[in-house]
Amino acid sequence: MNRRSFISSAGALLASKSLYAALPMQNMQSSSSSHGKADHTLRIEPCTLEISPGVTVKTLAYNGQVPGPTLRLREGVPVTIDVTNASNDPDIVHWHGLAIDSLNDGAMEEGSPMITPGTTHRYSFTPKPSGTRWYHTHAAAYDNLSLGTYTGQFGFLLIEGREQPAHYDQEINLAIHHWEPSFVPMVETMREQSSNSPLTTGSDVGYKYATIQSHRLGSGEPIRVKQGQRVLMRLLNASATENVVLALPGHKFTVIAMDGNPVPNPKSVEVLSLAVAERVDAIVEMNSPGVWVLGSTLPKARDMGLGIVVEYAGKKGTPVWRDPAPAEWDYTQFANTVASTHAPDETFVLTFRDNGPKPGSKFDTWAINNKSWPDIDPLMVESGKRYRLVFRNGSGDQHPMHLHRHTFEVTQIGTKPISGLMKDVINVMPLDTVEVDFVANNPGDTLMHCHQQLHMDYGFMQLIKYRG
C-alpha cells in the first residue's frame, strides 16, 4: 500500500469522502489493543475550536483539544499508547523523532497499520532519544484539506532523560499551526504572505488563520512572566505547509536544542526560523518588562493570528511589536565550524525537482532523481555503516527534509562544512545543497520525505531499506 496508489486506484473517488475507500481491506486492518490498560490513550475525533472570539474552525484533534495532550515519557522506559479512531477515515499516528521500530513508527509506507474508523490500535515502544519530539497524523490528504496535517492532530512528545537541557524557571510549549486551507495560485500576493517565498508559480495552499497553541494573536491567555526569569520555550512548527519566522521584541532566544537535540554552539539570536516539523528549544531571559508580541516577522501573518502576547507581572497595556533587524537564518551558527571527522561509507546524491502536473491533475508531481513515489527504488544500506545524503534542491521551493527513525548530522550547507548539529528535519532552500550523515543503526524500513503535506502526497518520498 502507498500514497500514490490512492490516486491510481481511487480514480473518481478523489472528491469523495475518503480516498482510503479504494484500498484493500487487508491493508487497513488495525490490530486490537493488547490486554491490560495502556499507559496513555488518545482519541482521534472531530473538534470545534474557537481560535478567536466569533471565529471557529472544525477539525480533527486528539482528545478534543489542540494541541493534543502533552505526553511526557522517560527515555528507555517501555510505554503503551492506545489510539482510538473516532473519525470517518482511516488514520495513523507518527511518533516523530523517535528511534523505534518500523511497525510502531506510524508510517504506512514502512508497514505501520492504518487505524480504521471505530477501532483502537495499541502502539508499544521504548522511547529514545531524549528531547523535544512530537506526535502527529501521517495520513495522506491529497486534495482533501480536512485530512492529514491540515488538521489539529498534533501534540508535544517530551522524552525526559537523566539531564536537564538547561536551568530555567518556567517551561512554555508553543505549537504553531495554520487553519482554513485552500488551494490558491502561488502569485506575488501569496508570496508576500508566505515565509516559504517560492521562486516558481503553480498550485499551492493558502490559509485564512494562524494560531500559536489554540488561539490567534490577542485571544486566549497571554504568556505571563516575571522580570529576571529564565523561560524555556519549546517551539514547534506543526503547520502542514508553512515555514515561519518569529521574533520577540526586546528579547533574544538562546537556542540550546534543535529537533530535541542539544546544539554544539548555543547562541542568542533575535529571530527564529522554523520550517515545517522543526522544533527549537530556546532560553529567553525575561529582562525587558512590558507587554510584548511574540509572533511572525510578517505583518500579514500576524494579522492572520500568528502570535501570542507576553505579559510581565504588573504590566498592562497594548502589546508592543517592533520589527527586528533583518537577518538571514543560518543553521551553521549553532554547529561546529569544522568538518566532520567521520567519513561516510557511501554517498547518495538526491536531486529534487518539480515535474509539473500529470495529465488530468492540477497538482505538481515531485521527484527525487526524476522518480516519484511509489515508482522509485529504495536506498539500500547495511547495518552499522555511515551514509551521506546529499540533498540537491533543483526547485524554487523550500523543502523541510525529514528522516524517520534516525537522527542525522548536518555536515555541509552550501559550500560550508560543519559538524555536530544533529537533527531529524533540515530545510533545504531553493537551488541550494545540504549534506547530512546518518548511521544505519536502527534496522527496518525507513521513510525519507519532504514534510510539506502537499509535496509528500504528490510523490516526494523514498524508502531506505536495510540489506539482509
CSV table of N, CA and C in Angstrom, one decimal, residues 357-431:
chain,number,residue,atom,x,y,z
A,357,PRO,N,2.4,19.0,-13.3
A,357,PRO,CA,1.2,18.2,-13.1
A,357,PRO,C,1.2,17.1,-14.1
A,358,LYS,N,0.7,15.9,-13.7
A,358,LYS,CA,0.4,14.8,-14.6
A,358,LYS,C,-0.9,15.1,-15.4
A,359,PRO,N,-1.1,14.5,-16.6
A,359,PRO,CA,-2.3,14.8,-17.3
A,359,PRO,C,-3.6,14.5,-16.5
A,360,GLY,N,-4.5,15.5,-16.5
A,360,GLY,CA,-5.7,15.4,-15.8
A,360,GLY,C,-5.6,15.9,-14.3
A,361,SER,N,-4.4,16.3,-13.9
A,361,SER,CA,-4.2,16.7,-12.5
A,361,SER,C,-3.8,18.2,-12.5
A,362,LYS,N,-4.3,18.9,-11.5
A,362,LYS,CA,-3.8,20.3,-11.4
A,362,LYS,C,-2.7,20.5,-10.4
A,363,PHE,N,-2.2,19.4,-9.8
A,363,PHE,CA,-1.2,19.4,-8.8
A,363,PHE,C,0.1,18.9,-9.3
A,364,ASP,N,1.2,19.6,-9.0
A,364,ASP,CA,2.5,19.2,-9.4
A,364,ASP,C,3.0,17.9,-8.8
A,365,THR,N,3.7,17.1,-9.5
A,365,THR,CA,4.3,15.9,-9.0
A,365,THR,C,5.8,16.2,-8.7
A,366,TRP,N,6.2,15.7,-7.5
A,366,TRP,CA,7.6,16.0,-7.1
A,366,TRP,C,8.4,14.7,-7.3
A,367,ALA,N,9.7,14.9,-7.6
A,367,ALA,CA,10.5,13.7,-7.9
A,367,ALA,C,11.9,13.9,-7.2
A,368,ILE,N,12.4,12.7,-6.9
A,368,ILE,CA,13.8,12.6,-6.4
A,368,ILE,C,14.6,11.8,-7.5
A,369,ASN,N,15.6,12.5,-8.0
A,369,ASN,CA,16.3,11.9,-9.1
A,369,ASN,C,15.4,11.4,-10.2
A,370,ASN,N,14.4,12.3,-10.5
A,370,ASN,CA,13.4,12.1,-11.6
A,370,ASN,C,12.5,11.0,-11.4
A,371,LYS,N,12.3,10.4,-10.2
A,371,LYS,CA,11.4,9.4,-9.9
A,371,LYS,C,10.5,9.8,-8.7
A,372,SER,N,9.2,9.5,-8.8
A,372,SER,CA,8.3,9.8,-7.8
A,372,SER,C,7.7,8.6,-7.1
A,373,TRP,N,7.4,8.8,-5.8
A,373,TRP,CA,6.8,7.7,-5.0
A,373,TRP,C,5.4,7.3,-5.7
A,374,PRO,N,5.1,6.0,-5.8
A,374,PRO,CA,5.9,4.8,-5.3
A,374,PRO,C,6.8,4.2,-6.4
A,375,ASP,N,7.0,4.9,-7.5
A,375,ASP,CA,7.8,4.3,-8.6
A,375,ASP,C,9.2,4.8,-8.5
A,376,ILE,N,9.8,4.5,-7.3
A,376,ILE,CA,11.2,4.9,-7.0
A,376,ILE,C,11.8,3.8,-6.2
A,377,ASP,N,13.0,3.4,-6.6
A,377,ASP,CA,13.7,2.3,-5.9
A,377,ASP,C,14.2,2.8,-4.5
A,378,PRO,N,14.2,1.9,-3.5
A,378,PRO,CA,14.7,2.3,-2.2
A,378,PRO,C,16.2,2.5,-2.2
A,379,LEU,N,16.7,3.3,-1.3
A,379,LEU,CA,18.1,3.3,-1.0
A,379,LEU,C,18.5,2.1,-0.1
A,380,MET,N,19.5,1.4,-0.5
A,380,MET,CA,19.9,0.2,0.3
A,380,MET,C,21.1,0.5,1.2
A,381,VAL,N,20.9,0.1,2.4
A,381,VAL,CA,22.0,0.3,3.4
A,381,VAL,C,22.3,-0.9,4.2
A,382,GLU,N,23.5,-0.9,4.9
A,382,GLU,CA,23.9,-2.0,5.7
A,382,GLU,C,24.0,-1.6,7.1
A,383,SER,N,23.5,-2.4,8.1
A,383,SER,CA,23.6,-2.0,9.5
A,383,SER,C,25.0,-1.7,9.9
A,384,GLY,N,25.1,-0.6,10.7
A,384,GLY,CA,26.4,-0.2,11.2
A,384,GLY,C,27.2,0.8,10.4
A,385,LYS,N,26.8,0.9,9.1
A,385,LYS,CA,27.6,1.8,8.2
A,385,LYS,C,27.0,3.2,8.3
A,386,ARG,N,27.9,4.1,7.9
A,386,ARG,CA,27.6,5.6,7.9
A,386,ARG,C,27.3,6.0,6.4
A,387,TYR,N,26.2,6.7,6.2
A,387,TYR,CA,25.8,7.1,4.9
A,387,TYR,C,25.6,8.7,4.8
A,388,ARG,N,26.0,9.2,3.7
A,388,ARG,CA,25.8,10.6,3.4
A,388,ARG,C,24.7,10.8,2.4
A,389,LEU,N,23.8,11.7,2.8
A,389,LEU,CA,22.7,12.1,1.9
A,389,LEU,C,23.0,13.5,1.4
A,390,VAL,N,23.1,13.6,0.1
A,390,VAL,CA,23.4,15.0,-0.5
A,390,VAL,C,22.0,15.4,-1.1
A,391,PHE,N,21.4,16.4,-0.4
A,391,PHE,CA,20.1,16.9,-0.8
A,391,PHE,C,20.4,18.1,-1.8
A,392,ARG,N,20.1,17.9,-3.1
A,392,ARG,CA,20.3,19.0,-4.1
A,392,ARG,C,18.9,19.5,-4.5
A,393,ASN,N,18.6,20.7,-4.1
A,393,ASN,CA,17.3,21.3,-4.4
A,393,ASN,C,17.3,22.0,-5.7
A,394,GLY,N,16.8,21.3,-6.7
A,394,GLY,CA,16.7,21.9,-8.1
A,394,GLY,C,15.4,22.6,-8.3
A,395,SER,N,14.7,22.9,-7.3
A,395,SER,CA,13.4,23.6,-7.4
A,395,SER,C,13.4,25.0,-6.8
A,396,GLY,N,12.3,25.7,-7.0
A,396,GLY,CA,12.2,27.0,-6.4
A,396,GLY,C,11.5,27.1,-5.1
A,397,ASP,N,11.2,25.9,-4.5
A,397,ASP,CA,10.5,25.8,-3.2
A,397,ASP,C,11.5,25.4,-2.1
A,398,GLN,N,11.2,25.7,-0.9
A,398,GLN,CA,11.9,25.2,0.3
A,398,GLN,C,11.4,23.8,0.6
A,399,HIS,N,12.3,22.9,1.0
A,399,HIS,CA,11.9,21.6,1.3
A,399,HIS,C,12.4,21.1,2.7
A,400,PRO,N,11.6,21.0,3.7
A,400,PRO,CA,12.0,20.5,5.0
A,400,PRO,C,12.1,19.0,5.0
A,401,MET,N,13.3,18.5,4.8
A,401,MET,CA,13.5,17.0,4.6
A,401,MET,C,13.6,16.3,6.0
A,402,HIS,N,12.8,15.3,6.1
A,402,HIS,CA,12.6,14.5,7.4
A,402,HIS,C,13.1,13.1,7.1
A,403,LEU,N,13.9,12.6,8.0
A,403,LEU,CA,14.3,11.1,8.0
A,403,LEU,C,13.7,10.5,9.3
A,404,HIS,N,12.9,9.4,9.0
A,404,HIS,CA,12.2,8.7,10.1
A,404,HIS,C,13.2,7.8,10.8
A,405,ARG,N,13.0,7.6,12.1
A,405,ARG,CA,13.6,6.6,12.9
A,405,ARG,C,15.1,6.7,13.1
A,406,HIS,N,15.7,7.8,12.6
A,406,HIS,CA,17.1,8.1,12.8
A,406,HIS,C,17.3,9.6,13.0
A,407,THR,N,18.4,9.9,13.6
A,407,THR,CA,18.9,11.3,13.7
A,407,THR,C,20.1,11.4,12.8
A,408,PHE,N,20.2,12.6,12.1
A,408,PHE,CA,21.3,12.8,11.2
A,408,PHE,C,22.2,13.9,11.6
A,409,GLU,N,23.4,13.9,11.2
A,409,GLU,CA,24.3,15.0,11.5
A,409,GLU,C,24.4,15.9,10.2
A,410,VAL,N,24.2,17.2,10.4
A,410,VAL,CA,24.4,18.1,9.2
A,410,VAL,C,25.8,18.3,9.0
A,411,THR,N,26.3,18.0,7.8
A,411,THR,CA,27.8,18.0,7.6
A,411,THR,C,28.2,19.1,6.6
A,412,GLN,N,27.2,19.7,5.8
A,412,GLN,CA,27.6,20.8,4.9
A,412,GLN,C,26.3,21.5,4.5
A,413,ILE,N,26.4,22.8,4.5
A,413,ILE,CA,25.3,23.6,3.9
A,413,ILE,C,25.9,24.5,2.9
A,414,GLY,N,25.5,24.4,1.6
A,414,GLY,CA,26.1,25.1,0.5
A,414,GLY,C,27.5,24.6,0.4
A,415,THR,N,28.5,25.5,0.5
A,415,THR,CA,29.9,25.2,0.5
A,415,THR,C,30.6,25.2,1.8
A,416,LYS,N,29.7,25.3,2.9
A,416,LYS,CA,30.3,25.5,4.2
A,416,LYS,C,30.2,24.1,5.0
A,417,PRO,N,31.4,23.5,5.3
A,417,PRO,CA,31.3,22.2,6.1
A,417,PRO,C,31.1,22.5,7.6
A,418,ILE,N,30.3,21.7,8.2
A,418,ILE,CA,30.1,21.9,9.7
A,418,ILE,C,30.0,20.5,10.3
A,419,SER,N,29.9,20.4,11.6
A,419,SER,CA,29.7,19.2,12.3
A,419,SER,C,29.0,19.4,13.6
A,420,GLY,N,28.5,18.3,14.1
A,420,GLY,CA,27.9,18.3,15.5
A,420,GLY,C,26.4,18.7,15.6
A,421,LEU,N,25.9,19.2,14.5
A,421,LEU,CA,24.5,19.6,14.5
A,421,LEU,C,23.6,18.4,14.2
A,422,MET,N,22.9,17.9,15.2
A,422,MET,CA,22.1,16.7,15.0
A,422,MET,C,20.6,17.1,14.9
A,423,LYS,N,19.9,16.6,13.8
A,423,LYS,CA,18.5,16.9,13.6
A,423,LYS,C,17.8,15.8,13.0
A,424,ASP,N,16.5,15.9,12.8
A,424,ASP,CA,15.7,15.0,12.0
A,424,ASP,C,14.9,15.6,10.9
A,425,VAL,N,15.0,17.0,10.9
A,425,VAL,CA,14.4,17.8,9.8
A,425,VAL,C,15.4,18.9,9.4
A,426,ILE,N,15.7,19.0,8.1
A,426,ILE,CA,16.5,20.1,7.7
A,426,ILE,C,15.9,20.8,6.5
A,427,ASN,N,15.8,22.1,6.6
A,427,ASN,CA,15.2,22.9,5.5
A,427,ASN,C,16.2,23.2,4.4
A,428,VAL,N,15.9,22.7,3.2
A,428,VAL,CA,16.8,22.9,2.1
A,428,VAL,C,16.2,24.0,1.2
A,429,MET,N,17.0,25.1,1.1
A,429,MET,CA,16.5,26.3,0.5
A,429,MET,C,16.5,26.1,-1.1
A,430,PRO,N,15.8,27.0,-1.8
A,430,PRO,CA,15.7,26.8,-3.3
A,430,PRO,C,17.1,26.9,-3.9
A,431,LEU,N,17.4,25.9,-4.8
A,431,LEU,CA,18.6,25.9,-5.5
A,431,LEU,C,19.9,25.7,-4.7
